[in-house]
Amino acid sequence: MVVANIHNAKTNLSKLIERAEAGEEVVIARNGKPAVRLTPVTPDDDIPRHADGLPAWMGSLRGKMIIPDDFDGLDAEIAKSFEDSEIFPEA
């Protein structure tokens, strides 16, 4: 087990990360007392995914919503209010 104080950890963080990734236990101490432990992150293979690799929750509304073709079109009167607005002055 490697124990490093905060100053040492800031100076040698990349080396400590390499050691943690290699399976060694790395602890960072504050005032001589263990504060945190570095542990490697492993990919979550158990997360359901779409065929394109995205997590399953992304696109969960696919097929449940319809966005009309004129979604970003504005009524002429509404568009005029933006043109005359002090909020959007001409550049």
Short mmCIF file of N, CA, C and O in Angstrom, two decimals, residues 31-87:
data_model
loop_
_atom_site.label_atom_id
_atom_site.label_comp_id
_atom_site.label_asym_id
_atom_site.label_seq_id
_atom_site.Cartn_x
_atom_site.Cartn_y
_atom_site.Cartn_z
N ASN A 31 -2.62 15.49 6.93
CA ASN A 31 -2.07 15.58 8.29
C ASN A 31 -1.80 14.20 8.88
O ASN A 31 -2.07 13.95 10.05
N GLY A 32 -1.32 13.29 8.04
CA GLY A 32 -0.96 11.96 8.51
C GLY A 32 -2.12 11.00 8.68
O GLY A 32 -1.93 9.83 9.02
N LYS A 33 -3.35 11.45 8.41
CA LYS A 33 -4.52 10.57 8.54
C LYS A 33 -5.07 10.27 7.14
O LYS A 33 -5.25 11.18 6.33
N PRO A 34 -5.35 8.99 6.85
CA PRO A 34 -5.89 8.63 5.54
C PRO A 34 -7.16 9.42 5.24
O PRO A 34 -8.06 9.54 6.07
N ALA A 35 -7.21 10.02 4.03
CA ALA A 35 -8.36 10.82 3.65
C ALA A 35 -9.14 10.19 2.49
O ALA A 35 -10.36 10.09 2.55
N VAL A 36 -8.43 9.79 1.45
CA VAL A 36 -9.09 9.19 0.28
C VAL A 36 -8.25 8.04 -0.28
O VAL A 36 -7.07 7.94 0.00
N ARG A 37 -8.92 7.21 -1.07
CA ARG A 37 -8.25 6.08 -1.70
C ARG A 37 -8.43 6.21 -3.21
O ARG A 37 -9.55 6.44 -3.69
N LEU A 38 -7.35 6.06 -3.97
CA LEU A 38 -7.44 6.05 -5.43
C LEU A 38 -7.78 4.64 -5.88
O LEU A 38 -7.12 3.68 -5.49
N THR A 39 -8.80 4.54 -6.68
CA THR A 39 -9.17 3.23 -7.25
C THR A 39 -9.41 3.40 -8.74
O THR A 39 -9.97 4.41 -9.18
N PRO A 40 -9.00 2.44 -9.53
CA PRO A 40 -9.23 2.55 -10.97
C PRO A 40 -10.71 2.40 -11.31
O PRO A 40 -11.45 1.72 -10.60
N VAL A 41 -11.10 3.06 -12.37
CA VAL A 41 -12.47 2.96 -12.86
C VAL A 41 -12.49 1.94 -13.98
O VAL A 41 -11.68 2.01 -14.90
N THR A 42 -13.40 0.99 -13.90
CA THR A 42 -13.51 -0.01 -14.96
C THR A 42 -14.77 0.28 -15.77
O THR A 42 -15.75 0.80 -15.25
N PRO A 43 -14.73 -0.01 -17.06
CA PRO A 43 -15.92 0.22 -17.87
C PRO A 43 -17.11 -0.57 -17.34
O PRO A 43 -16.96 -1.70 -16.90
N ASP A 44 -18.25 0.05 -17.41
CA ASP A 44 -19.47 -0.63 -16.95
C ASP A 44 -20.04 -1.45 -18.09
O ASP A 44 -20.81 -0.96 -18.90
N ASP A 45 -19.63 -2.72 -18.16
CA ASP A 45 -20.10 -3.59 -19.24
C ASP A 45 -21.55 -4.00 -19.05
O ASP A 45 -22.17 -4.49 -19.98
N ASP A 46 -22.09 -3.80 -17.85
CA ASP A 46 -23.46 -4.22 -17.59
C ASP A 46 -24.49 -3.16 -17.95
O ASP A 46 -25.68 -3.37 -17.80
N ILE A 47 -24.05 -1.99 -18.47
CA ILE A 47 -25.00 -0.95 -18.87
C ILE A 47 -25.59 -1.34 -20.21
O ILE A 47 -24.85 -1.58 -21.18
N PRO A 48 -26.92 -1.43 -20.29
CA PRO A 48 -27.54 -1.75 -21.59
C PRO A 48 -27.20 -0.67 -22.62
O PRO A 48 -27.20 0.51 -22.31
N ARG A 49 -26.89 -1.10 -23.83
CA ARG A 49 -26.49 -0.16 -24.86
C ARG A 49 -27.24 -0.42 -26.16
O ARG A 49 -27.63 -1.54 -26.45
N HIS A 50 -27.40 0.65 -26.95
CA HIS A 50 -27.95 0.53 -28.30
C HIS A 50 -26.89 -0.08 -29.20
O HIS A 50 -25.71 -0.16 -28.84
N ALA A 51 -27.29 -0.44 -30.41
CA ALA A 51 -26.35 -1.02 -31.37
C ALA A 51 -25.22 -0.05 -31.71
O ALA A 51 -24.11 -0.47 -32.01
N ASP A 52 -25.49 1.26 -31.62
CA ASP A 52 -24.46 2.25 -31.94
C ASP A 52 -23.52 2.53 -30.77
O ASP A 52 -22.64 3.36 -30.84
N GLY A 53 -23.70 1.84 -29.63
CA GLY A 53 -22.82 1.98 -28.49
C GLY A 53 -23.27 2.98 -27.45
O GLY A 53 -22.70 3.05 -26.36
N LEU A 54 -24.30 3.77 -27.74
CA LEU A 54 -24.79 4.75 -26.77
C LEU A 54 -25.55 4.05 -25.65
O LEU A 54 -26.19 3.01 -25.88
N PRO A 55 -25.50 4.58 -24.42
CA PRO A 55 -26.28 3.99 -23.34
C PRO A 55 -27.77 3.95 -23.70
O PRO A 55 -28.28 4.83 -24.39
N ALA A 56 -28.46 2.93 -23.24
CA ALA A 56 -29.86 2.71 -23.62
C ALA A 56 -30.76 3.86 -23.23
O ALA A 56 -31.76 4.12 -23.89
N TRP A 57 -30.44 4.58 -22.14
CA TRP A 57 -31.31 5.67 -21.73
C TRP A 57 -31.28 6.82 -22.72
O TRP A 57 -32.21 7.61 -22.80
N MET A 58 -30.21 6.93 -23.50
CA MET A 58 -30.16 7.98 -24.51
C MET A 58 -31.07 7.58 -25.66
O MET A 58 -30.98 6.48 -26.19
N GLY A 59 -31.96 8.44 -26.01
CA GLY A 59 -32.90 8.14 -27.07
C GLY A 59 -34.11 7.37 -26.57
O GLY A 59 -34.81 6.72 -27.33
N SER A 60 -34.36 7.44 -25.26
CA SER A 60 -35.47 6.66 -24.70
C SER A 60 -36.83 7.16 -25.17
O SER A 60 -37.82 6.46 -25.05
N LEU A 61 -36.90 8.38 -25.73
CA LEU A 61 -38.16 8.90 -26.26
C LEU A 61 -38.26 8.69 -27.77
O LEU A 61 -39.21 9.16 -28.39
N ARG A 62 -37.31 7.96 -28.33
CA ARG A 62 -37.31 7.71 -29.77
C ARG A 62 -38.62 7.03 -30.15
O ARG A 62 -39.02 6.03 -29.56
N GLY A 63 -39.31 7.61 -31.13
CA GLY A 63 -40.57 7.05 -31.59
C GLY A 63 -41.78 7.45 -30.77
O GLY A 63 -42.90 7.11 -31.10
N LYS A 64 -41.56 8.15 -29.68
CA LYS A 64 -42.66 8.55 -28.80
C LYS A 64 -43.02 10.02 -28.97
O LYS A 64 -44.02 10.46 -28.44
N MET A 65 -42.21 10.75 -29.69
CA MET A 65 -42.45 12.17 -29.90
C MET A 65 -42.41 12.45 -31.39
O MET A 65 -41.66 11.83 -32.13
N ILE A 66 -43.21 13.39 -31.80
CA ILE A 66 -43.19 13.82 -33.19
C ILE A 66 -42.85 15.31 -33.19
O ILE A 66 -43.50 16.10 -32.53
N ILE A 67 -41.82 15.67 -33.92
CA ILE A 67 -41.44 17.07 -34.05
C ILE A 67 -41.88 17.50 -35.44
O ILE A 67 -41.40 16.97 -36.45
N PRO A 68 -42.79 18.46 -35.51
CA PRO A 68 -43.29 18.87 -36.82
C PRO A 68 -42.21 19.54 -37.66
O PRO A 68 -41.23 20.09 -37.14
N ASP A 69 -42.40 19.50 -38.98
CA ASP A 69 -41.41 20.07 -39.90
C ASP A 69 -41.22 21.56 -39.68
O ASP A 69 -40.14 22.10 -39.89
N ASP A 70 -42.27 22.26 -39.24
CA ASP A 70 -42.18 23.71 -39.04
C ASP A 70 -41.86 24.07 -37.59
O ASP A 70 -42.15 25.16 -37.13
N PHE A 71 -41.22 23.16 -36.88
CA PHE A 71 -40.93 23.35 -35.45
C PHE A 71 -40.23 24.67 -35.17
O PHE A 71 -40.58 25.38 -34.25
N ASP A 72 -39.24 25.00 -35.97
CA ASP A 72 -38.49 26.23 -35.70
C ASP A 72 -38.98 27.42 -36.53
O ASP A 72 -38.35 28.47 -36.55
N GLY A 73 -40.11 27.27 -37.19
CA GLY A 73 -40.70 28.38 -37.93
C GLY A 73 -41.52 29.25 -36.98
O GLY A 73 -42.12 28.76 -36.02
N LEU A 74 -41.53 30.54 -37.22
CA LEU A 74 -42.29 31.46 -36.37
C LEU A 74 -43.39 32.13 -37.18
O LEU A 74 -43.21 32.44 -38.37
N ASP A 75 -44.50 32.36 -36.52
CA ASP A 75 -45.56 33.16 -37.11
C ASP A 75 -44.97 34.55 -37.39
O ASP A 75 -44.13 35.05 -36.65
N ALA A 76 -45.39 35.19 -38.48
CA ALA A 76 -44.83 36.48 -38.88
C ALA A 76 -44.95 37.53 -37.78
O ALA A 76 -44.02 38.32 -37.54
N GLU A 77 -46.07 37.53 -37.07
CA GLU A 77 -46.27 38.51 -36.00
C GLU A 77 -45.29 38.30 -34.85
O GLU A 77 -44.72 39.24 -34.30
N ILE A 78 -45.07 37.05 -34.51
CA ILE A 78 -44.13 36.73 -33.43
C ILE A 78 -42.70 37.09 -33.86
O ILE A 78 -41.93 37.67 -33.11
N ALA A 79 -42.34 36.74 -35.10
CA ALA A 79 -41.01 37.06 -35.60
C ALA A 79 -40.78 38.56 -35.59
O ALA A 79 -39.69 39.03 -35.23
N LYS A 80 -41.79 39.35 -35.95
CA LYS A 80 -41.68 40.81 -35.96
C LYS A 80 -41.38 41.32 -34.56
O LYS A 80 -40.60 42.25 -34.38
N SER A 81 -41.98 40.71 -33.53
CA SER A 81 -41.76 41.19 -32.16
C SER A 81 -40.29 41.01 -31.74
O SER A 81 -39.77 41.79 -30.96
N PHE A 82 -39.63 39.99 -32.28
CA PHE A 82 -38.21 39.82 -31.97
C PHE A 82 -37.38 40.85 -32.71
O PHE A 82 -36.38 41.33 -32.20
N GLU A 83 -37.76 41.18 -33.92
CA GLU A 83 -37.01 42.16 -34.71
C GLU A 83 -37.08 43.55 -34.08
O GLU A 83 -36.10 44.28 -34.10
N ASP A 84 -38.22 43.89 -33.51
CA ASP A 84 -38.40 45.23 -32.95
C ASP A 84 -38.00 45.30 -31.48
O ASP A 84 -38.10 46.35 -30.87
N SER A 85 -37.55 44.21 -30.92
CA SER A 85 -37.28 44.14 -29.50
C SER A 85 -35.96 44.82 -29.12
O SER A 85 -34.98 44.74 -29.85
N GLU A 86 -35.95 45.50 -27.99
CA GLU A 86 -34.71 46.07 -27.46
C GLU A 86 -33.80 44.98 -26.90
O GLU A 86 -32.62 45.20 -26.68
N ILE A 87 -34.39 43.82 -26.64
CA ILE A 87 -33.61 42.71 -26.10
C ILE A 87 -32.61 42.21 -27.15
O ILE A 87 -31.52 41.79 -26.83
#
